[in-house]
Amino acid sequence: MSRNFYKPGKPRRPTPKRHAISKSPREVFEVRIEKMVQGGEGMARLPDGRVCFVAGALPGELCKVAVTFTKKDFARGHVVEVLEGANPDRVEARCPLYGKCGGCSLQHLDSEKQAEYLAQVERENFRRIARIELPESFKVHTGPAWGYRNRARVVVVCDQVGDKPIVRFGFRKQESNSVALFKNCPVLTPALNEFLQGRARDIFAGKFRPGREMEVNLFDNGVGEISYYYEGMLAREFSENAVSVAEICGKKIEADASVFFQSNLALLPALVKSVRDAVDDGLASGEASDSWLIDLFSGVGFFAAMLMDKFKRVTTVEREEKCLQHAKVNLSVSSETTVGAVNGKIENVSAPAEEWLAHNVVDIPATLIVDPPRTGLPKEALDAIAASSVNRLIYVSCHPVTLARDTALLAEKGFKIGRAEAFAFYPQTPHLEMMLVLAR
Ligand SMILES: C[S@@+](CC[C@H](N)C(=O)[O-])C[C@H]1O[C@@H](n2cnc3c(N)ncnc32)[C@H](O)[C@@H]1O
């Protein structure tokens, strides 16, 4: 069934008299969308009172919805047709793969309005999960709505027609192994699209056996230099093609395409500025000290590199060993000029953050920044932070649900939200990057 469903002007169908819900998928109901919820879906009630999360729906709309997944207490479905009251912020999806590739599921909402809706969703997340109100000043920083994505994982599909290798690219569909092929992805940077339409075909033709699919990580360093990584890459090709240097806020940061790196370089300086301002506030108020910066879940040492000029001692902790060499380079004293930690100590540790916290006593009001994966902070890390002398925590998060959960747990230990800011790093998708300052 096509999911490019908006059919303006279609007359409203009469409501069926009885709605019975069976476990079989694809039953169709008419529902009124109450609000947008986490994940960008519309929330509605089925006739039996169960909540239904509806992909492609916007608040206020009366929709014909195909239910595709049911549980005892909730269901999921997608819009077949907007019957009445199309939301004024609804727009036509721009990409032909909308509803097919699994990404960019918010394209039916005006780009200009997405931040406003997602901010509302975050406010509700915090109320519901943490029973905490985000501050009035909570705001979303926005950047380009299209062509912003510097990092992507694409599937390279190699076929052979006669003697000729044919190389095509796609995205792995959500919760599926199949691939949605694309020629041009409108959220990737122009340089990444150009690479895929040109040089990448020559690079990957012949690398993989015909009939095979391979996942490749791509990174555009912001000035159109593309690095790539695939499993099994030989050392020489890796050092020549996977390693990159990006200049962020005047500082050169080395990484490689196999490890985490921020994916929206256009908006990244706004996050760096907010984090630096948050650090300055902490130092000025005395809640944190400049004696020690601890960057947990540090990746290639990105935040530490952006902040090290303000501290006497800097420690980065990252589980992924491959990040360690990059972190050493990024925090090396000779790599940049304005380094506060020049005469102090820089440690780059490869360990799980929770283990490092358990074995290292933080008994001074160190400045702590954490940027965990979507799963949020491990329980042991939360306990260790609560038991430490850290009075101020800068929490950067790519998943507001786990952020709200962790905020609730930290609130029990006396932490309160100071600054709360979000960054629209992933337009056309329901994801937001968040930065909270928690102080006690
Ligand atoms: C969202 S990324 C942030 C990286 C870095 N702060 C940056 O801005 O580039 C999360 C990082 O945490 C690392 N990680 C995941 N679990 C970890 C753990 N338990 N302890 C330490 N690092 C972990 C991942 O390898 C990844 O590099």
Short mmCIF file of C-alpha atoms and ligand atoms in Angstrom, two decimals:
data_model
loop_
_atom_site.label_atom_id
_atom_site.label_comp_id
_atom_site.label_asym_id
_atom_site.label_seq_id
_atom_site.Cartn_x
_atom_site.Cartn_y
_atom_site.Cartn_z
CA MET A 1 0.00 0.00 0.00
CA SER A 2 1.40 3.41 -0.89
CA ARG A 3 2.29 5.53 2.13
CA ASN A 4 2.45 8.81 0.26
CA PHE A 5 -1.03 9.22 1.49
CA TYR A 6 -2.16 12.80 1.61
CA LYS A 7 -5.09 13.23 -0.74
CA PRO A 8 -6.35 16.78 -0.34
CA GLY A 9 -9.94 17.48 -1.18
CA LYS A 10 -11.07 13.88 -0.95
CA PRO A 11 -14.60 13.72 0.46
CA ARG A 12 -15.03 12.34 3.91
CA ARG A 13 -16.15 8.75 3.95
CA PRO A 14 -19.04 7.78 6.24
CA THR A 15 -17.83 6.41 9.55
CA PRO A 16 -18.45 2.69 9.86
CA LYS A 17 -21.00 1.98 12.60
CA ARG A 18 -18.93 -0.54 14.55
CA HIS A 19 -15.22 -0.88 14.93
CA ALA A 20 -13.98 -4.26 16.02
CA ILE A 21 -10.28 -4.71 16.54
CA SER A 22 -8.72 -7.95 15.55
CA LYS A 23 -5.10 -8.95 15.90
CA SER A 24 -4.75 -9.19 12.14
CA PRO A 25 -2.82 -6.27 10.70
CA ARG A 26 -4.13 -3.68 8.28
CA GLU A 27 -7.53 -3.12 9.79
CA VAL A 28 -8.65 0.35 8.87
CA PHE A 29 -10.15 2.89 11.26
CA GLU A 30 -11.09 6.55 11.24
CA VAL A 31 -9.39 8.38 14.08
CA ARG A 32 -8.82 11.99 15.14
CA ILE A 33 -5.16 12.79 15.84
CA GLU A 34 -4.79 14.36 19.28
CA LYS A 35 -1.10 15.35 19.26
CA MET A 36 2.38 14.56 18.03
CA VAL A 37 4.38 12.24 20.26
CA GLN A 38 7.97 10.97 20.52
CA GLY A 39 9.00 9.53 17.17
CA GLY A 40 7.01 12.16 15.26
CA GLU A 41 3.89 10.02 15.05
CA GLY A 42 0.38 11.28 15.66
CA MET A 43 -1.40 9.91 18.72
CA ALA A 44 -5.03 8.88 18.45
CA ARG A 45 -7.47 6.61 20.23
CA LEU A 46 -8.97 3.55 18.59
CA PRO A 47 -12.67 2.98 19.17
CA ASP A 48 -11.85 0.51 21.99
CA GLY A 49 -9.89 3.24 23.77
CA ARG A 50 -6.40 1.96 23.02
CA VAL A 51 -3.75 4.45 22.03
CA CYS A 52 -2.69 4.24 18.39
CA PHE A 53 0.55 5.78 17.09
CA VAL A 54 0.01 6.88 13.52
CA ALA A 55 2.88 7.49 11.10
CA GLY A 56 2.36 10.37 8.70
CA ALA A 57 -0.40 12.03 10.77
CA LEU A 58 -0.50 15.53 12.22
CA PRO A 59 -2.47 16.95 15.16
CA GLY A 60 -6.13 17.77 14.53
CA GLU A 61 -6.52 15.62 11.43
CA LEU A 62 -9.27 13.07 10.98
CA CYS A 63 -7.45 10.19 9.31
CA LYS A 64 -8.22 6.85 7.80
CA VAL A 65 -5.55 4.71 9.43
CA ALA A 66 -4.33 1.22 8.57
CA VAL A 67 -3.40 -0.53 11.80
CA THR A 68 -0.33 -2.67 11.18
CA PHE A 69 0.70 -3.71 14.67
CA THR A 70 -1.40 -4.34 17.72
CA LYS A 71 -0.64 -5.05 21.39
CA LYS A 72 -2.91 -5.35 24.37
CA ASP A 73 -2.55 -1.70 25.32
CA PHE A 74 -1.53 0.11 22.15
CA ALA A 75 -1.39 -0.14 18.37
CA ARG A 76 0.58 1.30 15.48
CA GLY A 77 -0.51 2.23 12.02
CA HIS A 78 -0.10 4.68 9.20
CA VAL A 79 -2.31 7.20 7.45
CA VAL A 80 -4.10 5.94 4.38
CA GLU A 81 -5.92 9.20 3.82
CA VAL A 82 -6.51 12.50 5.57
CA LEU A 83 -10.29 12.71 5.56
CA GLU A 84 -10.89 16.07 7.18
CA GLY A 85 -9.12 18.95 8.86
CA ALA A 86 -5.71 18.62 7.19
CA ASN A 87 -3.22 20.35 9.46
CA PRO A 88 -2.23 23.75 7.93
CA ASP A 89 1.44 22.81 8.44
CA ARG A 90 1.11 19.72 6.25
CA VAL A 91 3.19 19.76 3.06
CA GLU A 92 3.88 17.31 0.24
CA ALA A 93 6.84 15.05 1.02
CA ARG A 94 9.74 16.03 -1.18
CA CYS A 95 11.58 12.74 -1.51
CA PRO A 96 10.22 9.84 -3.60
CA LEU A 97 11.48 7.45 -0.91
CA TYR A 98 9.33 9.03 1.82
CA GLY A 99 7.62 6.22 3.71
CA LYS A 100 9.84 3.66 2.01
CA CYS A 101 13.45 4.07 3.14
CA GLY A 102 12.73 4.35 6.86
CA GLY A 103 14.39 7.75 7.32
CA CYS A 104 13.00 11.29 7.12
CA SER A 105 9.54 10.35 8.35
CA LEU A 106 8.62 13.98 9.13
CA GLN A 107 8.70 15.29 5.58
CA HIS A 108 4.94 15.81 5.62
CA LEU A 109 5.47 18.64 8.14
CA ASP A 110 6.65 22.08 6.98
CA SER A 111 10.42 22.30 7.63
CA GLU A 112 9.93 25.72 9.24
CA LYS A 113 7.55 24.22 11.81
CA GLN A 114 9.34 21.00 12.69
CA ALA A 115 11.42 22.48 15.53
CA GLU A 116 8.30 23.95 17.17
CA TYR A 117 6.44 20.61 17.11
CA LEU A 118 9.47 18.65 18.34
CA ALA A 119 10.08 21.13 21.18
CA GLN A 120 6.49 20.52 22.27
CA VAL A 121 7.08 16.75 22.14
CA GLU A 122 10.17 17.18 24.33
CA ARG A 123 8.30 19.29 26.86
CA GLU A 124 5.72 16.51 27.10
CA ASN A 125 8.41 13.80 27.37
CA PHE A 126 9.88 15.55 30.39
CA ARG A 127 6.44 16.00 31.99
CA ARG A 128 5.45 12.39 31.38
CA ILE A 129 8.74 10.59 32.06
CA ALA A 130 10.52 12.85 34.55
CA ARG A 131 7.59 14.84 35.98
CA ILE A 132 9.78 17.87 35.36
CA GLU A 133 8.92 21.02 33.45
CA LEU A 134 11.59 22.16 30.97
CA PRO A 135 12.46 25.81 31.60
CA GLU A 136 10.54 28.58 29.81
CA SER A 137 13.78 29.49 28.06
CA PHE A 138 14.03 26.06 26.38
CA LYS A 139 14.71 26.69 22.71
CA VAL A 140 15.64 24.81 19.56
CA HIS A 141 18.55 26.00 17.43
CA THR A 142 17.92 25.36 13.75
CA GLY A 143 20.10 25.12 10.65
CA PRO A 144 19.63 24.04 7.04
CA ALA A 145 16.54 21.89 6.46
CA TRP A 146 18.02 19.94 3.52
CA GLY A 147 21.49 18.92 2.36
CA TYR A 148 22.79 19.00 5.94
CA ARG A 149 23.84 15.44 6.64
CA ASN A 150 27.61 14.97 6.62
CA ARG A 151 27.63 11.36 7.73
CA ALA A 152 25.69 8.38 6.44
CA ARG A 153 25.73 4.62 6.28
CA VAL A 154 24.70 3.47 2.82
CA VAL A 155 24.35 0.05 1.30
CA VAL A 156 26.40 -0.53 -1.82
CA VAL A 157 24.67 -2.96 -4.16
CA CYS A 158 26.90 -4.50 -6.82
CA ASP A 159 25.49 -6.25 -9.87
CA GLN A 160 26.96 -7.28 -13.15
CA VAL A 161 25.34 -6.79 -16.56
CA GLY A 162 27.42 -8.68 -19.11
CA ASP A 163 31.01 -7.76 -18.28
CA LYS A 164 29.98 -4.48 -16.79
CA PRO A 165 29.75 -3.98 -13.01
CA ILE A 166 26.75 -1.91 -11.95
CA VAL A 167 27.03 -0.17 -8.61
CA ARG A 168 23.98 1.31 -6.92
CA PHE A 169 23.36 2.80 -3.49
CA GLY A 170 20.55 2.56 -0.99
CA PHE A 171 19.50 2.75 2.63
CA ARG A 172 18.64 -0.26 4.73
CA LYS A 173 14.90 -0.06 5.44
CA GLN A 174 13.91 0.20 9.08
CA GLU A 175 13.51 -3.13 10.87
CA SER A 176 14.13 -4.90 7.61
CA ASN A 177 17.00 -6.28 5.62
CA SER A 178 15.80 -4.97 2.30
CA VAL A 179 17.32 -1.92 0.63
CA ALA A 180 15.63 1.22 -0.70
CA LEU A 181 17.79 2.35 -3.64
CA PHE A 182 18.26 6.05 -4.24
CA LYS A 183 19.93 8.29 -6.81
CA ASN A 184 19.95 11.51 -4.83
CA CYS A 185 19.19 11.82 -1.13
CA PRO A 186 17.99 15.36 -0.35
CA VAL A 187 19.24 15.40 3.24
CA LEU A 188 22.80 14.35 2.40
CA THR A 189 25.25 17.15 1.69
CA PRO A 190 25.64 17.96 -2.02
CA ALA A 191 29.24 16.69 -1.82
CA LEU A 192 28.08 13.27 -0.57
CA ASN A 193 25.48 13.02 -3.35
CA GLU A 194 28.08 14.04 -5.91
CA PHE A 195 30.49 11.43 -4.55
CA LEU A 196 27.84 8.70 -4.78
CA GLN A 197 26.88 9.65 -8.31
CA GLY A 198 30.48 9.84 -9.48
CA ARG A 199 33.68 8.64 -7.85
CA ALA A 200 32.03 6.11 -5.53
CA ARG A 201 30.90 3.96 -8.47
CA ASP A 202 34.50 3.54 -9.63
CA ILE A 203 35.76 2.96 -6.09
CA PHE A 204 33.26 0.25 -5.25
CA ALA A 205 32.91 -1.47 -8.64
CA GLY A 206 35.02 -4.58 -8.40
CA LYS A 207 35.56 -4.23 -4.65
CA PHE A 208 32.62 -6.42 -3.81
CA ARG A 209 31.51 -9.56 -5.61
CA PRO A 210 28.50 -9.11 -7.93
CA GLY A 211 25.23 -9.88 -6.18
CA ARG A 212 26.63 -8.73 -2.86
CA GLU A 213 25.58 -5.86 -0.66
CA MET A 214 28.00 -4.05 1.60
CA GLU A 215 27.44 -1.33 4.15
CA VAL A 216 29.73 1.66 3.81
CA ASN A 217 30.13 4.60 6.20
CA LEU A 218 30.60 7.94 4.49
CA PHE A 219 31.73 11.26 5.91
CA ASP A 220 31.95 14.70 4.30
CA ASN A 221 34.33 16.81 6.38
CA GLY A 222 32.43 20.02 5.60
CA VAL A 223 34.58 21.14 2.70
CA GLY A 224 33.58 18.32 0.39
CA GLU A 225 36.39 15.87 1.17
CA ILE A 226 34.78 12.45 1.46
CA SER A 227 36.14 9.64 3.60
CA TYR A 228 34.68 6.15 3.66
CA TYR A 229 34.92 2.90 5.58
CA TYR A 230 33.70 -0.65 5.07
CA GLU A 231 34.41 -3.77 7.04
CA GLY A 232 37.45 -5.64 5.82
CA MET A 233 39.13 -2.50 4.45
CA LEU A 234 42.90 -3.01 4.19
CA ALA A 235 45.18 -0.90 6.37
CA ARG A 236 46.60 1.15 3.52
CA GLU A 237 43.22 1.96 2.02
CA PHE A 238 42.00 2.81 5.53
CA SER A 239 44.76 5.31 6.22
CA GLU A 240 44.36 6.89 2.78
CA ASN A 241 40.56 6.97 2.59
CA ALA A 242 38.90 6.48 5.97
CA VAL A 243 40.73 9.10 8.00
CA SER A 244 39.60 12.72 7.80
CA VAL A 245 40.12 16.08 9.41
CA ALA A 246 37.24 18.51 9.90
CA GLU A 247 37.64 22.08 11.05
CA ILE A 248 35.06 22.96 13.70
CA CYS A 249 35.07 26.37 15.39
CA GLY A 250 38.60 26.96 14.15
CA LYS A 251 39.95 23.71 15.53
CA LYS A 252 41.07 20.72 13.47
CA ILE A 253 39.48 17.46 14.56
CA GLU A 254 40.70 14.12 13.26
CA ALA A 255 38.42 11.11 13.02
CA ASP A 256 37.83 8.15 10.75
CA ALA A 257 34.68 6.97 9.07
CA SER A 258 34.44 3.81 11.22
CA VAL A 259 33.80 5.69 14.49
CA PHE A 260 31.19 8.12 15.75
CA PHE A 261 31.38 11.70 14.60
CA GLN A 262 28.76 14.44 14.69
CA SER A 263 26.67 14.41 11.51
CA ASN A 264 25.46 18.00 11.13
CA LEU A 265 28.57 20.15 10.78
CA ALA A 266 26.57 23.25 9.77
CA LEU A 267 24.80 23.40 13.14
CA LEU A 268 27.60 21.95 15.26
CA PRO A 269 29.16 25.35 16.08
CA ALA A 270 25.87 26.35 17.76
CA LEU A 271 26.13 23.33 20.07
CA VAL A 272 29.79 24.06 20.76
CA LYS A 273 28.91 27.65 21.64
CA SER A 274 26.14 26.55 24.02
CA VAL A 275 28.44 24.01 25.70
CA ARG A 276 31.22 26.60 26.08
CA ASP A 277 28.73 29.13 27.50
CA ALA A 278 27.47 26.48 29.92
CA VAL A 279 31.03 25.80 31.08
CA ASP A 280 31.69 29.51 31.54
CA ASP A 281 28.50 29.87 33.64
CA GLY A 282 29.65 27.02 35.88
CA LEU A 283 33.13 28.44 36.34
CA ALA A 284 31.74 31.93 37.02
CA SER A 285 29.20 30.69 39.59
CA GLY A 286 31.72 28.44 41.35
CA GLU A 287 29.47 25.39 40.90
CA ALA A 288 32.27 23.83 38.83
CA SER A 289 36.00 24.31 38.90
CA ASP A 290 38.60 24.73 36.18
CA SER A 291 40.84 22.16 37.82
CA TRP A 292 39.45 19.18 35.93
CA LEU A 293 37.33 18.58 32.81
CA ILE A 294 35.99 15.06 32.45
CA ASP A 295 34.57 14.22 29.01
CA LEU A 296 32.69 10.91 29.24
CA PHE A 297 31.60 9.04 26.10
CA SER A 298 34.15 11.23 24.41
CA GLY A 299 34.43 9.62 20.96
CA VAL A 300 37.45 11.19 19.29
CA GLY A 301 37.64 13.74 22.13
CA PHE A 302 35.43 16.27 20.38
CA PHE A 303 34.04 18.22 23.35
CA ALA A 304 37.32 18.02 25.31
CA ALA A 305 39.13 19.49 22.30
CA MET A 306 36.58 22.32 22.15
CA LEU A 307 36.90 23.05 25.89
CA MET A 308 40.46 22.21 26.87
CA ASP A 309 41.63 25.82 26.74
CA LYS A 310 39.60 26.44 29.92
CA PHE A 311 40.99 23.65 32.14
CA LYS A 312 44.15 22.62 33.98
CA ARG A 313 43.52 18.92 33.62
CA VAL A 314 41.48 17.05 31.00
CA THR A 315 40.35 13.41 30.95
CA THR A 316 38.50 11.77 28.07
CA VAL A 317 36.84 8.38 28.52
CA GLU A 318 35.60 6.35 25.56
CA ARG A 319 34.85 2.65 25.21
CA GLU A 320 35.72 2.32 21.53
CA GLU A 321 39.46 1.72 21.35
CA LYS A 322 39.65 2.93 17.76
CA CYS A 323 38.84 6.45 19.01
CA LEU A 324 41.83 6.61 21.29
CA GLN A 325 44.49 7.49 18.72
CA HIS A 326 42.30 10.26 17.30
CA ALA A 327 41.58 11.64 20.77
CA LYS A 328 45.32 11.74 21.46
CA VAL A 329 45.89 13.71 18.27
CA ASN A 330 42.91 16.02 18.85
CA LEU A 331 44.04 16.85 22.37
CA SER A 332 47.75 16.92 21.67
CA VAL A 333 49.22 20.15 22.91
CA SER A 334 51.12 20.75 19.70
CA SER A 335 48.00 20.41 17.54
CA GLU A 336 46.57 23.81 18.41
CA THR A 337 47.69 27.04 19.97
CA THR A 338 45.07 28.04 22.54
CA VAL A 339 45.42 25.27 25.06
CA GLY A 340 44.71 25.83 28.73
CA ALA A 341 45.83 22.33 29.64
CA VAL A 342 49.30 22.98 28.14
CA ASN A 343 50.98 22.85 31.51
CA GLY A 344 48.59 20.37 32.97
CA LYS A 345 47.70 16.82 32.32
CA ILE A 346 45.74 15.28 29.48
CA GLU A 347 44.59 11.70 29.81
CA ASN A 348 42.80 9.75 27.09
CA VAL A 349 41.29 6.62 28.54
CA SER A 350 39.82 3.69 26.65
CA ALA A 351 37.26 2.16 29.02
CA PRO A 352 33.54 1.98 29.68
CA ALA A 353 32.58 5.28 31.34
CA GLU A 354 30.75 3.52 34.17
CA GLU A 355 33.84 1.43 34.99
CA TRP A 356 36.12 4.43 34.88
CA LEU A 357 33.79 6.33 37.24
CA ALA A 358 33.64 3.38 39.62
CA HIS A 359 37.44 3.22 39.85
CA ASN A 360 38.27 6.92 39.95
CA VAL A 361 37.27 9.07 42.84
CA VAL A 362 36.00 12.43 41.63
CA ASP A 363 36.21 14.35 44.89
CA ILE A 364 36.55 17.87 43.51
CA PRO A 365 33.79 19.85 41.78
CA ALA A 366 35.16 18.86 38.37
CA THR A 367 33.35 19.97 35.23
CA LEU A 368 31.68 16.93 33.73
CA ILE A 369 30.33 16.57 30.21
CA VAL A 370 28.57 13.39 29.11
CA ASP A 371 27.37 12.52 25.61
CA PRO A 372 26.16 8.91 25.80
CA PRO A 373 24.60 6.85 23.00
CA ARG A 374 20.81 6.59 22.64
CA THR A 375 20.59 4.22 25.60
CA GLY A 376 21.56 7.05 27.95
CA LEU A 377 23.71 6.79 31.07
CA PRO A 378 24.26 3.33 32.56
CA LYS A 379 22.84 3.03 36.08
CA GLU A 380 26.36 2.60 37.56
CA ALA A 381 27.44 5.87 35.93
CA LEU A 382 24.42 7.71 37.36
CA ASP A 383 25.15 6.32 40.84
CA ALA A 384 28.84 7.27 40.63
CA ILE A 385 28.01 10.82 39.49
CA ALA A 386 25.51 11.20 42.33
CA ALA A 387 28.12 9.98 44.84
CA SER A 388 30.89 12.25 43.45
CA SER A 389 31.67 15.88 44.20
CA VAL A 390 30.39 16.92 40.78
CA ASN A 391 27.85 19.68 41.24
CA ARG A 392 27.36 20.48 37.62
CA LEU A 393 26.82 18.20 34.69
CA ILE A 394 26.52 19.09 31.02
CA TYR A 395 24.46 16.35 29.41
CA VAL A 396 24.40 16.18 25.59
CA SER A 397 21.90 13.66 24.31
CA CYS A 398 20.64 12.32 20.99
CA HIS A 399 17.64 10.62 22.63
CA PRO A 400 15.40 12.84 24.74
CA VAL A 401 13.52 9.87 26.23
CA THR A 402 16.59 8.44 27.96
CA LEU A 403 17.66 11.99 28.79
CA ALA A 404 14.33 12.57 30.58
CA ARG A 405 14.70 9.23 32.40
CA ASP A 406 18.26 10.07 33.55
CA THR A 407 17.22 13.61 34.52
CA ALA A 408 14.53 12.15 36.79
CA LEU A 409 17.11 9.89 38.48
CA LEU A 410 19.58 12.77 38.89
CA ALA A 411 16.79 14.99 40.24
CA GLU A 412 16.35 12.46 43.07
CA LYS A 413 19.99 13.18 43.95
CA GLY A 414 19.45 16.91 44.06
CA PHE A 415 20.22 17.98 40.48
CA LYS A 416 17.99 20.61 38.87
CA ILE A 417 17.80 21.72 35.26
CA GLY A 418 19.59 24.97 34.50
CA ARG A 419 19.94 25.54 30.76
CA ALA A 420 17.94 23.42 28.33
CA GLU A 421 18.58 23.75 24.62
CA ALA A 422 17.91 21.60 21.59
CA PHE A 423 19.57 21.45 18.20
CA ALA A 424 17.72 20.45 15.04
CA PHE A 425 20.58 18.24 13.84
CA TYR A 426 18.29 15.92 11.86
CA PRO A 427 15.60 17.91 9.98
CA GLN A 428 12.87 15.88 8.25
CA THR A 429 13.27 13.27 10.99
CA PRO A 430 11.72 13.30 14.48
CA HIS A 431 15.14 13.34 16.18
CA LEU A 432 16.53 16.22 18.20
CA GLU A 433 19.88 16.72 19.88
CA MET A 434 19.53 18.13 23.39
CA MET A 435 21.85 19.84 25.84
CA LEU A 436 20.92 20.12 29.50
CA VAL A 437 22.85 21.66 32.33
CA LEU A 438 22.08 19.92 35.60
CA ALA A 439 23.33 21.51 38.79
CA ARG A 440 22.93 20.91 42.54
C1 LIG B 1 26.96 10.03 20.91
S1 LIG B 1 28.62 9.50 20.77
C2 LIG B 1 29.47 10.93 21.36
C3 LIG B 1 30.91 11.05 20.98
C4 LIG B 1 31.57 12.39 21.24
N1 LIG B 1 31.15 13.03 22.45
C5 LIG B 1 31.40 13.33 20.06
O1 LIG B 1 30.73 14.36 20.19
O2 LIG B 1 31.93 13.03 18.97
C6 LIG B 1 28.71 8.34 22.08
C7 LIG B 1 30.06 7.68 22.24
O3 LIG B 1 30.01 6.87 23.43
C8 LIG B 1 30.74 5.68 23.20
N2 LIG B 1 30.25 4.72 24.21
C9 LIG B 1 29.14 3.96 24.19
N3 LIG B 1 28.99 3.31 25.35
C10 LIG B 1 30.02 3.67 26.14
C11 LIG B 1 30.39 3.37 27.48
N4 LIG B 1 29.67 2.54 28.23
N5 LIG B 1 31.49 3.94 27.98
C12 LIG B 1 32.24 4.79 27.21
N6 LIG B 1 31.94 5.12 25.96
C13 LIG B 1 30.84 4.57 25.41
C14 LIG B 1 30.48 5.34 21.75
O4 LIG B 1 31.51 4.52 21.24
C15 LIG B 1 30.46 6.75 21.12
O5 LIG B 1 31.75 7.12 20.68
#
